Each structure stands twice: as structure tokens, then as C-alpha cells.
Coordinates of C-alpha atoms and ligand atoms in Angstrom, one line a residue:
X149 CA 53.4 -9.8 -14.7
X150 CA 53.3 -8.7 -11.3
X151 CA 50.4 -8.1 -9.3
X152 CA 49.9 -5.9 -6.5
X153 CA 47.7 -8.6 -4.4
X154 CA 46.7 -12.0 -5.2
X155 CA 43.2 -12.5 -4.0
X156 CA 41.7 -16.2 -3.7
X157 CA 38.1 -17.3 -3.8
X158 CA 37.0 -20.6 -2.4
X159 CA 33.1 -21.4 -3.9
X160 CA 32.2 -20.5 -7.6
X161 CA 28.5 -20.0 -7.1
X162 CA 26.1 -17.2 -8.1
X163 CA 28.5 -15.0 -5.3
X164 CA 31.9 -16.2 -6.1
X165 CA 31.9 -15.9 -9.3
X166 CA 30.6 -12.3 -10.2
X167 CA 31.8 -10.9 -7.0
X168 CA 35.6 -11.9 -8.0
X169 CA 34.7 -11.2 -11.9
X170 CA 34.1 -7.2 -10.5
X171 CA 36.8 -7.2 -8.2
X172 CA 39.3 -8.4 -11.2
X173 CA 37.4 -5.9 -13.6
X174 CA 37.5 -2.9 -11.0
X175 CA 41.3 -3.9 -10.1
X176 CA 43.3 -4.8 -13.1
X177 CA 46.2 -4.6 -10.8
X178 CA 45.2 -7.5 -8.8
X179 CA 44.9 -11.4 -9.6
X180 CA 42.0 -13.1 -8.8
X181 CA 41.5 -16.8 -8.8
X182 CA 38.6 -18.7 -8.2
X183 CA 38.4 -22.3 -7.0
X184 CA 35.5 -24.9 -6.5
X185 CA 35.3 -28.6 -5.7
X186 CA 33.0 -28.8 -8.6
X187 CA 34.9 -29.3 -11.9
X188 CA 31.8 -29.1 -13.9
X189 CA 31.5 -25.6 -12.6
X190 CA 34.6 -24.7 -13.2
X191 CA 34.9 -26.0 -17.2
X192 CA 31.5 -24.0 -17.7
X193 CA 33.2 -20.9 -16.1
X194 CA 36.1 -21.1 -18.2
X195 CA 33.9 -21.5 -21.0
X196 CA 31.8 -19.2 -23.2
X197 CA 28.4 -20.7 -21.7
X198 CA 29.0 -19.5 -18.1
X199 CA 27.4 -21.5 -15.0
X200 CA 24.6 -19.0 -14.2
X201 CA 22.8 -15.9 -15.9
X202 CA 23.3 -12.8 -14.9
X203 CA 22.9 -9.5 -17.1
X204 CA 26.5 -7.9 -17.7
X205 CA 28.2 -10.9 -16.4
X206 CA 29.7 -12.3 -20.0
X207 CA 31.1 -8.9 -20.9
X208 CA 32.9 -8.4 -17.3
X209 CA 34.4 -12.2 -17.6
X210 CA 35.4 -11.7 -21.1
X211 CA 36.9 -8.7 -20.2
X212 CA 39.4 -10.2 -17.5
X213 CA 39.6 -14.1 -17.9
X214 CA 42.9 -15.2 -18.7
X215 CA 44.4 -11.3 -17.7
X216 CA 43.7 -11.1 -14.2
X217 CA 40.7 -13.4 -13.7
X218 CA 41.5 -17.2 -13.4
X219 CA 38.6 -20.2 -12.5
X220 CA 40.8 -23.6 -11.1
X221 CA 39.9 -26.6 -8.9
X222 CA 43.2 -26.3 -7.7
X223 CA 42.7 -25.6 -4.3
X224 CA 45.4 -26.7 -2.3
X225 CA 47.4 -24.7 -5.0
X226 CA 45.2 -21.7 -4.6
X227 CA 45.6 -21.5 -0.8
X228 CA 49.3 -21.4 -0.8
X229 CA 49.9 -18.7 -3.1
X230 CA 47.1 -16.0 -2.3
X231 CA 47.0 -14.4 0.8
X232 CA 43.8 -12.8 1.0
X233 CA 40.9 -15.6 1.0
X234 CA 37.3 -14.9 0.5
X235 CA 35.0 -18.1 1.6
X236 CA 31.7 -18.3 -0.8
X237 CA 30.5 -21.7 -0.5
X238 CA 27.1 -22.7 -0.1
X239 CA 25.3 -22.7 4.1
X240 CA 22.1 -24.1 2.9
X241 CA 19.7 -25.2 5.9
X242 CA 20.6 -28.5 8.0
X243 CA 18.8 -31.8 6.4
X244 CA 19.7 -33.9 8.9
X245 CA 20.1 -34.4 12.7
X246 CA 20.1 -31.4 15.3
X247 CA 18.3 -28.3 14.1
X248 CA 17.5 -30.0 11.0
X249 CA 15.0 -27.7 9.1
X250 CA 16.5 -24.6 10.5
X251 CA 20.0 -24.4 11.1
X252 CA 22.7 -23.7 8.9
X253 CA 24.4 -26.6 7.4
X254 CA 28.0 -25.4 8.4
X255 CA 29.7 -28.8 6.6
X256 CA 31.3 -26.9 3.6
X257 CA 32.2 -23.9 5.3
X258 CA 34.1 -26.3 8.0
X259 CA 36.0 -28.2 5.3
X260 CA 36.9 -25.1 3.9
X261 CA 38.0 -24.1 7.0
X262 CA 40.2 -27.4 7.7
X263 CA 41.7 -27.1 3.8
X264 CA 43.0 -23.1 4.5
X265 CA 44.7 -24.6 7.7
X266 CA 46.0 -27.6 5.6
X267 CA 47.5 -26.1 2.8
X268 CA 48.7 -22.7 4.1
X269 CA 52.4 -21.6 4.2
X270 CA 52.0 -17.7 4.8
X271 CA 49.9 -15.9 7.1
X272 CA 46.4 -15.3 5.7
X273 CA 43.3 -12.9 5.5
X274 CA 40.4 -15.6 5.5
X275 CA 37.0 -13.3 5.2
X276 CA 33.4 -14.8 5.2
X277 CA 31.7 -14.0 2.3
X278 CA 29.1 -16.8 2.8
X279 CA 26.1 -16.0 5.2
X280 CA 26.6 -17.4 8.4
X281 CA 24.9 -17.6 11.9
X282 CA 26.5 -15.2 14.3
X283 CA 29.4 -16.1 16.0
X284 CA 31.0 -18.3 13.0
X285 CA 34.2 -16.3 13.0
X286 CA 34.7 -17.1 16.2
X287 CA 34.5 -21.2 15.2
X288 CA 36.6 -20.4 11.9
X289 CA 39.3 -18.9 14.2
X290 CA 39.1 -22.0 16.6
X291 CA 39.9 -24.2 13.9
X292 CA 42.6 -22.2 11.9
X293 CA 44.5 -20.7 15.0
X294 CA 44.4 -24.5 16.6
X295 CA 47.8 -25.3 16.1
X296 CA 50.3 -22.8 17.0
X297 CA 52.6 -22.5 14.6
X298 CA 54.4 -19.3 12.5
X299 CA 51.3 -19.0 9.8
X300 CA 48.9 -17.0 11.6
X301 CA 44.8 -16.5 10.1
X302 CA 43.1 -13.2 10.8
X303 CA 39.2 -13.7 9.8
X304 CA 36.8 -10.8 8.7
X305 CA 33.2 -10.8 8.2
X306 CA 32.2 -9.3 4.9
X307 CA 28.8 -10.2 3.8
X308 CA 27.4 -9.8 0.4
X309 CA 23.9 -8.1 -0.3
X310 CA 23.8 -8.3 -4.2
X311 CA 20.1 -9.3 -5.3
X312 CA 20.4 -12.3 -8.5
X313 CA 19.5 -10.8 -11.6
X314 CA 21.1 -7.4 -10.9
X315 CA 24.1 -8.3 -9.6
X316 CA 26.5 -6.7 -11.8
X317 CA 24.7 -3.4 -10.9
X318 CA 24.3 -4.4 -7.2
X319 CA 28.2 -5.1 -7.3
X320 CA 29.1 -2.3 -8.9
X321 CA 27.5 0.3 -7.3
X322 CA 26.3 -1.3 -4.2
X323 CA 24.5 0.3 -0.7
X324 CA 27.1 -0.3 1.1
X325 CA 30.2 -2.8 2.0
X326 CA 29.9 -4.4 5.4
X327 CA 33.4 -5.0 6.8
X328 CA 33.3 -6.7 10.7
X329 CA 36.7 -7.3 12.2
X330 CA 38.4 -8.3 16.0
X331 CA 39.5 -5.0 17.5
X332 CA 42.6 -6.6 17.5
X333 CA 45.9 -5.1 15.8
X334 CA 46.0 -7.8 13.2
X335 CA 42.0 -7.7 12.6
X336 CA 42.3 -3.8 12.1
X337 CA 45.0 -4.2 9.9
X338 CA 43.4 -6.7 8.0
X339 CA 40.2 -4.6 7.6
X340 CA 42.4 -2.0 6.5
X341 CA 43.3 -4.6 3.3
X342 CA 40.1 -4.9 2.7
X343 CA 39.0 -1.6 2.8
X344 CA 41.9 -0.6 0.2
X345 CA 40.4 -3.3 -2.4
X346 CA 36.9 -1.7 -2.4
X347 CA 38.0 1.5 -2.2
X348 CA 39.2 0.9 -5.8
X349 CA 35.4 1.6 -6.9
X350 CA 33.2 2.4 -3.9
X351 CA 33.4 5.6 -2.3
X352 CA 34.8 5.5 1.1
X353 CA 31.4 6.6 2.9
X354 CA 30.1 3.6 1.1
X355 CA 32.6 1.5 3.0
X356 CA 31.2 0.7 6.6
X357 CA 33.0 -1.5 9.6
X358 CA 31.7 -2.9 12.6
X359 CA 32.5 -5.7 14.9
X360 CA 32.7 -9.0 13.5
X361 CA 29.5 -10.0 15.2
X362 CA 27.2 -7.1 14.2
X363 CA 28.4 -7.8 10.5
X364 CA 27.4 -11.9 10.7
X365 CA 24.1 -11.1 12.2
X366 CA 23.7 -7.7 10.0
X367 CA 23.5 -9.6 6.8
X368 CA 20.9 -12.3 7.9
X369 CA 18.8 -9.2 9.8
X370 CA 19.0 -7.6 6.1
X371 CA 17.6 -10.8 4.8
X372 CA 15.1 -10.8 7.2
X373 CA 13.5 -7.7 7.0
X374 CA 13.5 -7.7 2.8
X375 CA 11.5 -11.0 3.0
X376 CA 9.1 -9.5 6.2
X377 CA 8.2 -6.5 3.6
X378 CA 6.9 -9.0 1.2
X379 CA 5.4 -11.4 3.8
X380 CA 3.7 -8.1 5.6
X381 CA 2.5 -7.3 1.7
X382 CA 1.2 -10.9 0.7
X383 CA -0.5 -11.2 3.8
X384 CA -2.5 -7.6 3.3
X385 CA -2.8 -8.9 -0.2
X386 CA -5.2 -11.5 1.0
X387 CA -7.5 -9.1 2.7
X388 CA -7.5 -6.8 -0.5
X389 CA -8.9 -9.7 -2.0
X390 CA -11.9 -10.5 0.5
X391 CA -12.7 -6.7 0.6
X392 CA -12.4 -5.5 -3.1
X393 CA -9.3 -3.3 -1.7
X394 CA -6.7 -3.3 -5.0
X395 CA -2.9 -4.0 -3.0
X396 CA -1.2 -1.7 -6.0
X397 CA -2.9 0.8 -4.4
X398 CA -2.3 -0.1 -0.9
X399 CA 1.2 -0.7 -1.6
X400 CA 1.5 2.5 -3.3
X401 CA -0.1 4.6 -0.8
X402 CA 1.8 3.1 2.2
X403 CA 5.0 3.1 0.5
X404 CA 4.7 7.0 -0.4
X405 CA 5.2 7.4 3.5
X406 CA 9.0 8.2 3.1
X407 CA 9.4 6.8 6.9
X408 CA 8.4 3.4 5.1
X409 CA 9.4 3.4 1.1
X410 CA 8.9 1.9 -2.0
X411 CA 10.8 -0.9 -2.6
X412 CA 9.5 -4.9 -1.7
X413 CA 6.0 -4.0 -1.5
X414 CA 5.1 -5.8 -4.0
X415 CA 2.7 -8.7 -3.2
X416 CA 3.3 -11.9 -5.7
X417 CA 3.5 -15.7 -5.3
X418 CA 5.8 -15.9 -2.5
X419 CA 9.4 -15.3 -2.1
X420 CA 11.6 -17.2 -3.7
X421 CA 15.4 -17.9 -3.8
X422 CA 18.3 -19.7 -2.1
X423 CA 18.7 -17.3 1.0
X424 CA 15.4 -15.4 2.4
X425 CA 13.8 -19.0 4.0
X426 CA 17.2 -20.3 5.1
X427 CA 18.7 -17.1 6.0
X428 CA 15.0 -16.6 8.1
X429 CA 15.1 -20.3 9.5
X430 CA 18.9 -19.8 10.6
X431 CA 17.8 -16.8 12.7
X432 CA 14.4 -18.7 14.3
X433 CA 17.0 -21.1 15.2
X434 CA 19.4 -19.0 16.7
X435 CA 16.7 -17.4 18.4
X436 CA 15.2 -20.6 20.2
X437 CA 19.0 -21.9 21.0
X438 CA 19.3 -18.3 22.8
X439 CA 15.9 -19.3 24.8
X440 CA 14.1 -16.1 23.1
X441 CA 11.1 -18.1 22.0
X442 CA 9.1 -15.0 21.2
X443 CA 11.6 -13.5 19.1
X444 CA 11.8 -16.9 17.0
X445 CA 8.2 -17.2 16.7
X446 CA 7.7 -13.6 15.6
X447 CA 10.1 -13.9 12.5
X448 CA 8.8 -17.2 11.9
X449 CA 5.5 -16.0 10.7
X450 CA 7.3 -14.4 8.0
X451 CA 8.3 -18.1 6.4
X452 CA 4.7 -19.0 7.1
X453 CA 2.5 -16.2 5.7
X454 CA 5.2 -17.1 2.8
X455 CA 3.9 -20.7 2.9
X456 CA 0.3 -19.5 3.0
X457 CA 0.5 -17.6 0.0
X458 CA 1.6 -20.4 -2.1
X459 CA -1.4 -22.9 -0.9
X460 CA -3.3 -19.7 -1.0
X461 CA -2.7 -19.3 -5.1
X462 CA -3.3 -23.1 -5.8
X463 CA -6.5 -23.1 -3.7
X464 CA -7.9 -19.8 -5.8
X465 CA -7.4 -21.8 -9.0
X466 CA -9.0 -24.9 -7.5
X467 CA -11.9 -23.3 -6.1
X468 CA -12.6 -20.8 -9.3
X469 CA -11.9 -24.0 -12.1
X470 CA -15.2 -25.4 -10.7
X471 CA -13.2 -27.3 -7.6
X472 CA -11.1 -29.6 -10.1
X473 CA -8.2 -29.5 -12.1
X474 CA -7.7 -33.3 -12.6
X475 CA -7.1 -33.6 -16.6
X476 CA -7.0 -29.5 -16.9
X477 CA -4.0 -28.5 -18.9
X478 CA -2.7 -25.6 -16.9
X479 CA 0.7 -23.1 -18.2
X480 CA 3.2 -21.8 -16.2
X481 CA 4.9 -18.3 -17.7
X482 CA 8.0 -18.8 -15.1
X483 CA 9.9 -20.8 -13.3
X484 CA 12.5 -18.9 -12.2
X485 CA 12.0 -17.2 -8.6
X486 CA 12.3 -14.0 -9.8
X487 CA 12.7 -12.5 -13.6
X488 CA 16.3 -11.6 -15.0
X489 CA 18.1 -15.1 -13.6
X490 CA 18.1 -19.0 -14.6
X491 CA 17.9 -19.5 -10.7
X492 CA 15.1 -21.8 -9.7
X493 CA 16.2 -22.6 -6.2
X494 CA 13.3 -22.3 -3.4
X495 CA 11.1 -21.1 -6.4
X496 CA 7.4 -20.7 -5.6
X497 CA 6.9 -22.5 -9.2
X498 CA 8.5 -25.6 -7.6
X499 CA 5.4 -26.0 -4.7
X500 CA 2.9 -24.7 -7.1
X501 CA 4.2 -27.7 -9.9
X502 CA 3.8 -30.1 -7.2
X503 CA 0.4 -29.3 -5.4
X504 CA -1.2 -29.1 -9.2
X505 CA 0.0 -32.4 -10.0
X506 CA -1.0 -33.6 -6.9
X507 CA -4.4 -32.3 -7.9
X508 CA -3.7 -34.4 -10.9
X509 CA -3.5 -31.2 -13.5
X510 CA -1.2 -31.5 -16.7
X511 CA 1.7 -28.5 -16.3
X512 CA 3.2 -27.1 -18.9
X513 CA 6.3 -24.9 -18.4
X514 CA 7.7 -22.4 -20.0
X515 CA 10.9 -19.9 -19.1
X516 CA 13.4 -18.0 -21.2
X517 CA 16.2 -18.9 -18.9
X518 CA 15.3 -21.5 -16.2
X519 CA 14.1 -24.7 -17.7
X520 CA 17.2 -26.7 -17.3
X521 CA 17.3 -25.8 -13.7
X522 CA 13.5 -26.8 -13.6
X523 CA 13.8 -29.8 -15.5
X524 CA 16.3 -30.8 -12.6
X525 CA 13.9 -29.8 -10.0
X526 CA 11.4 -31.6 -11.1
X527 CA 13.1 -34.7 -12.1
X528 CA 11.5 -37.8 -10.5
X529 CA 8.1 -35.6 -9.8
X530 CA 4.9 -38.0 -10.4
X531 CA 2.6 -36.3 -13.0
X532 CA 2.3 -34.8 -16.2
X533 CA 4.2 -32.2 -17.0
X534 CA 6.4 -31.0 -20.2
X535 CA 8.5 -27.9 -21.2
X536 CA 8.0 -25.7 -23.8
X537 CA 10.6 -22.3 -24.8
X538 CA 8.0 -20.4 -26.6
X539 CA 4.7 -19.4 -24.8
X540 CA 2.8 -18.9 -27.5
X541 CA 2.7 -22.8 -27.9
X542 CA 3.3 -23.8 -24.7
X543 CA 0.0 -22.5 -24.2
X544 CA -1.8 -24.3 -26.6
X545 CA -5.3 -26.1 -25.5
X546 CA -4.4 -24.8 -21.5
X547 CA -7.3 -24.1 -19.3
X548 CA -5.4 -21.7 -17.6
X549 CA -2.0 -19.5 -17.4
X550 CA -0.2 -18.8 -14.1
X551 CA 2.1 -16.2 -14.0
X552 CA 4.9 -17.0 -11.5
X553 CA 7.9 -15.0 -12.6
X554 CA 7.9 -11.5 -13.3
X555 CA 9.9 -11.4 -16.6
X556 CA 9.0 -8.5 -19.0
X557 CA 8.5 -11.0 -22.2
X558 CA 5.1 -11.7 -20.4
X559 CA 3.7 -8.1 -19.8
X560 CA 3.9 -7.8 -23.8
X561 CA 2.4 -11.1 -25.3
X562 CA -0.5 -11.0 -27.6
X563 CA -2.9 -12.3 -25.4
X564 CA -5.8 -12.1 -28.1
X565 CA -3.6 -14.5 -30.4
X566 CA -2.8 -16.9 -26.8
X567 CA -7.2 -16.6 -25.8
X568 CA -7.7 -18.3 -29.0
X569 CA -5.6 -21.2 -28.7
X570 CA -7.0 -21.9 -25.4
X571 CA -9.7 -24.2 -24.0
X572 CA -12.5 -22.2 -22.8
X573 CA -12.9 -20.4 -20.5
X574 CA -10.0 -19.4 -20.1
X575 CA -8.1 -18.2 -16.9
X576 CA -5.4 -16.1 -15.9
X577 CA -3.4 -16.4 -12.3
X578 CA -1.7 -13.6 -12.0
X579 CA 0.9 -14.1 -9.3
X580 CA 3.1 -11.2 -10.2
X581 CA 0.4 -8.5 -11.0
X582 CA 2.4 -7.7 -14.3
X583 CA 0.0 -8.4 -17.1
X584 CA -2.9 -5.7 -18.4
X585 CA -5.6 -7.3 -16.6
X586 CA -8.7 -5.5 -18.1
X587 CA -7.1 -6.2 -21.4
X588 CA -7.4 -9.6 -20.8
X589 CA -10.6 -9.3 -19.3
X590 CA -12.3 -7.6 -22.5
X591 CA -10.1 -9.8 -24.8
X592 CA -12.2 -13.0 -22.7
X593 CA -10.2 -14.0 -20.2
X594 CA -11.4 -14.8 -16.5
X595 CA -8.5 -13.4 -14.4
X596 CA -7.3 -13.5 -11.1
X597 CA -4.8 -11.0 -10.0
X598 CA -2.9 -11.1 -6.7
X599 CA -4.9 -8.9 -4.1
X600 CA -7.4 -7.3 -6.2
X601 CA -10.8 -8.1 -7.2
X602 CA -10.9 -10.5 -10.0
X603 CA -12.7 -9.7 -13.1
X604 CA -14.8 -12.7 -14.2
X605 CA -17.3 -13.5 -17.0
X606 CA -18.5 -16.4 -15.2
Ligands
NAD1358 P1 26.5 -21.8 -4.8 O1 25.7 -22.9 -4.0 O2 26.1 -20.7 -6.0 O3 27.9 -21.7 -4.6 C1 28.8 -22.3 -3.9 C2 29.8 -22.9 -4.2 O4 30.9 -23.2 -3.1 C3 29.2 -24.2 -5.2 O5 30.0 -24.4 -6.4 C4 30.1 -25.5 -4.3 O6 30.3 -26.7 -5.0 C5 31.1 -24.6 -3.8 N1 32.0 -25.0 -2.6 C6 31.5 -26.1 -1.3 N2 32.3 -26.6 -0.9 C7 33.6 -26.0 -1.0 C8 34.9 -26.6 -0.8 N3 35.1 -26.9 0.6 N4 35.7 -26.1 -1.7 C9 35.7 -25.3 -2.8 N5 34.5 -24.9 -2.7 C10 33.3 -25.7 -2.5 O7 26.2 -20.9 -3.6 P2 25.7 -19.1 -3.7 O8 24.4 -18.7 -4.2 O9 26.9 -18.3 -4.5 O10 26.1 -18.4 -2.1 C11 27.2 -19.0 -1.2 C12 26.9 -17.9 0.2 O11 26.7 -16.5 -0.4 C13 26.1 -18.7 0.7 O12 26.3 -18.4 2.1 C14 24.6 -17.5 0.5 O13 23.7 -17.7 1.4 C15 25.4 -16.3 0.6 N6 24.8 -15.1 -0.2 C16 24.2 -16.0 -1.9 C17 23.6 -14.8 -2.6 C18 23.1 -15.0 -4.0 O14 22.5 -14.1 -4.2 N7 22.7 -16.2 -4.3 C19 23.8 -13.2 -2.2 C20 24.0 -13.1 -0.8 C21 25.0 -14.3 -0.2
UGA1359 C1 18.0 -11.4 -1.6 C2 18.4 -9.7 -1.0 O1 17.5 -8.9 -2.0 C3 20.0 -9.6 -1.1 O2 20.2 -8.6 -0.9 C4 20.6 -10.4 -0.4 O3 22.4 -10.2 -0.8 C5 20.2 -11.9 -1.5 O4 18.9 -12.4 -1.3 C6 21.0 -13.2 -0.6 O5 21.3 -13.1 0.6 O6 21.1 -14.3 -1.6 P1 17.4 -12.3 -4.0 O7 16.7 -13.4 -3.4 O8 18.7 -12.6 -5.2 O9 18.3 -11.5 -3.2 O10 16.4 -11.8 -4.7 P2 15.3 -10.6 -4.2 O11 15.3 -9.6 -5.3 O12 15.5 -10.2 -3.0 O13 13.7 -11.2 -4.4 C7 13.7 -12.4 -3.8 C8 12.5 -12.7 -3.9 O14 11.5 -12.0 -3.1 C9 11.8 -13.3 -5.6 O15 11.1 -14.3 -5.4 C10 11.0 -11.5 -6.0 O16 10.2 -12.3 -6.7 C11 10.3 -11.7 -4.5 N1 9.9 -10.2 -4.3 C12 10.9 -9.5 -4.1 C13 8.4 -10.6 -3.9 O17 7.6 -11.2 -4.2 N2 8.2 -8.8 -4.1 C14 8.9 -8.0 -4.1 O18 8.4 -6.7 -3.9 C15 10.4 -8.0 -3.8

């Protein structure tokens, strides 16, 4: 069959996989190929056990794979045969050299640019899907257009705004699609080609365009604003705990101001995920680079409060459990960084586990989707920890439960049954405020919510 467009995506991760699956699903007239250097990941995308858990993803992949959606390790062939190339490789925080711990590590991204140059036999549109520091497109253009030949490249910025756990819903019905381009004939034509792809299912008024630098920067700023809201409400949760105010009541009252809005005002044990921290640190680094030290300090505060919130959670456990956790069994309800995903990257659960083990507690971890990743995260960590799928079995003999992920499953457990199997006094530390605190208190638990007065018998 002859397809109207041939689209390639380099990087088959949490973004590349679902994004391309949706393009294939919404545009049967296009052929979409996703390539990756990791053969195991590609094999998993081609199997019945996809490498990531995302509600609705299995159905979309099953409907398209082998028809107009293909997963492959043939990066050279993919570049050669496709004229529209999305780049969705990882851009983690740099761990070495200048900017370590702050700047984006662009090595995967740069290798990809060089591969595109090496294998291209015809002109291409290259689309930045990864989150990148502002001005990265300039570097990409320099690499791609280094050798003068008849093959030319137009670079677009098209950041992705999906959130894990709701990726399919977000991709099917995005708030906006942002496309940044150079104001050149080639840049504008490339932009039109990309607009045409999205227009297959996204209303035209939601497809917005900008200059390429605004587009790159808007992505990082969006994440910074979202994370800032969480740190703001988490900071206030600390004040609530000192003053008998209730953070749920405060965020409801504040969020009902239509200028503020109610989303992203849930106090928690802290935000996790692969992007918020990395993107804010990247923003901080950029500001420092440009000598904007006050701006850098302002944004760094968001990350500092997030760290503070996690440490506060641990200190609360320690002080309320008679200042010693040594030998006590603590059950973690949830290890994923949020509900409806198996992803544990930068999950507060990793820090909480490490700190509990430092205090010589025994940690029992339960999670419906994230145990495989949790095991990998904790490999080599010193101390006593184990993984139990069934929450009722996991709590057996424990002194405390720490709710770290807002899985619906934990809202509706039989807490009387749980209480009966635990060591007394039994405590619940609700890092997500999802369980019925009054009911658990009435059963006999000491209950420590986040940003609300504790309910204790002792
Ligand atoms: P990921 O680690 O899940 O996937 C990246 C993939 O790229 C990996 O499978 C890796 O093997 C592959 N890769 C690296 N170098 C390669 C190369 N040279 N050739 C081929 N493949 C290569 O990362 P992700 O979560 O999908 O994130 C990708 C980008 O999207 C990041 O910049 C991230 O900030 C951004 N982003 C992520 C999310 C999210 O929810 N995870 C949302 C929006 C934006
Ligand atoms: C976030 C953004 O929401 C996406 O728009 C963006 O595309 C993505 O980062 C990215 O660039 O990677 P994600 O990290 O997948 O998406 O999930 P979020 O729903 O934003 O949650 C992030 C963290 O904040 C989670 O740990 C979550 O539990 C926490 N959170 C969220 C709170 O603690 N309180 C809230 O009110 C909301």
C-alpha cells in the first residue's frame, strides 16, 4: 500500500511510543515507524507485553501495529526512508563535568542529529519532540547543515505536553499543540506539513505556532509553572500542620478563584517523574548561564521545597514513632511517581525508602504496576526491603503504612482487616490524602495526613 506520508520517530520511550501510536491510529493514511537503539525495548513494543503501562495504550497499539505502525532497531534505514523525523530521545540531567546536576545532558540528542546527517539521502523535516534547552535547535541546525550538499534540513520544535497515566487521553484531546519554526520559506513550509498531520484530529484553533525559541522555552516553563503550584501548596501544607488549618479546605478555597484554578493544588509527599526536577534545574542553569541569578534562585526554590516536603514526611514518621524506626516494619502503599503508571523515575518513594533504610527500618513495598521498576531502583541499596504485590499481605506485622502513590486501589481497602494484622500502635502516614482519615482513626489507627491535623489515640 502507498502511504501519503512516511513518518519516523527516533526514541521509543514514554513519549515516542504513545505519541506515534496515536498518529498512526488517527492517520491510517500515514506510515509511522519508531526506532530505538535499545533492542529489548523494541522487542517489547513488538510483543503483547508493552514496555510501558499506560491506560488505553494496548488497544491503540494492537489496532495499528503491523498495519501502519512499526517498531524497529534499523535506525539507518528509518532515516533513509522517511522524510519527517521526530526526535524523542531522553534528555536527562547531566551527571558529569560542567553543569553536572543541573544542565541537560544532550549527548543522546546530539548522537541522533549526527546519525540523521550520516544516513540522509534526501531532504528532511527534523522535529524536536524531546524537551530541550532554548536554542538547541540552533545547534541541531549547525550539525545538520555542516556539510553543504543538496540534502537540506528544516528543524521544528514541537514539544510534548502529555502526562503519564493520562497520555492517551492527553494525546487524543490536547490542550494545545505547539509548533515553533524558523521564519524562512523552508521553515514555514515544514511547519505547514506538521500542522497538516495534527489537523487530522486536533481542532485548528488548538494548533498554535510561534518562533522556534519561544516554543522550546514554553515547554520548560509549562513544567516549571506546574511544579511551582505543587511546591506552593506543599509549602502551605507545612504551615497547615502547625496551625490546625486543613490543606484540602485551603486549596479548595484558593482554587475556586477562577484566576487561580483548581488543578495541581493537591498537597503530596512531593512531585516525582522524569521531567519536573530535570526541567526546572535546566531552567535554573540557563538563567545562571545568562547571569540572571535572582531568576535562577527563584525557580530553584521549587525544587528545594520539593526536597523539603519529602524530608518532612520522613521526620514526621520518625518523631511520631517515638524517635526510632530501627527494626520497625513500614509498608509503602505505592512506589510509582503517580497513579496509573508503572514509572518510578524520580519517585519520592525512592528517597523515602532510602531514608527509612538509613533509619534501619524494614521496608515492604507494594504497588499494582511499579514493582518491576522499584526492584531495579533499589538494586544494591543496603538494608532490609521486600516487594509484595497484595497490599493485605504486605501490611502483615507492620507498624506503619506510608501512602506514597494515589492509586484508587488504596482508597477502598478494608482498613479494619488491615489494622487487625498490624503491630500496635498502628499508624498511617497519608502522603496523598486519599484515604478516609476519620474512618481509619475510628478503627484504631493513628492517622497523619499531609497538611491537616493528625488524628491520634496516643
Ligand atoms: P525515555 O527514556 O522513556 O525514552 C527515550 C528513548 O530514546 C530510550 O528508549 C532510548 O533508548 C532512546 N534513545 C536514546 N538515544 C538514542 C539514539 N541515538 N537513537 C535511537 N534511540 C535512542 O524518555 P521519555 O520519557 O520518552 O522522554 C523523552 C523526551 O521527552 C525527554 O526529553 C523528556 O523530557 C520529554 N518528555 C517526556 C514526557 C514524559 O511524560 N515522560 C512528557 C513530555 C516530554
Ligand atoms: C508532567 C506534566 O504534567 C506534563 O504536561 C509534561 O508533559 C510532563 O510532565 C513532562 O514533560 O514529562 P507527569 O510528570 O507525567 O507530567 O505527571 P504529572 O501529572 O504532572 O505529575 C507529576 C508529579 O506531580 C507526580 O508525582 C504527581 O503525583 C505530582 N502532583 C501532581 C502533586 O503532587 N500534586 C498535584 O496536584 C499534581
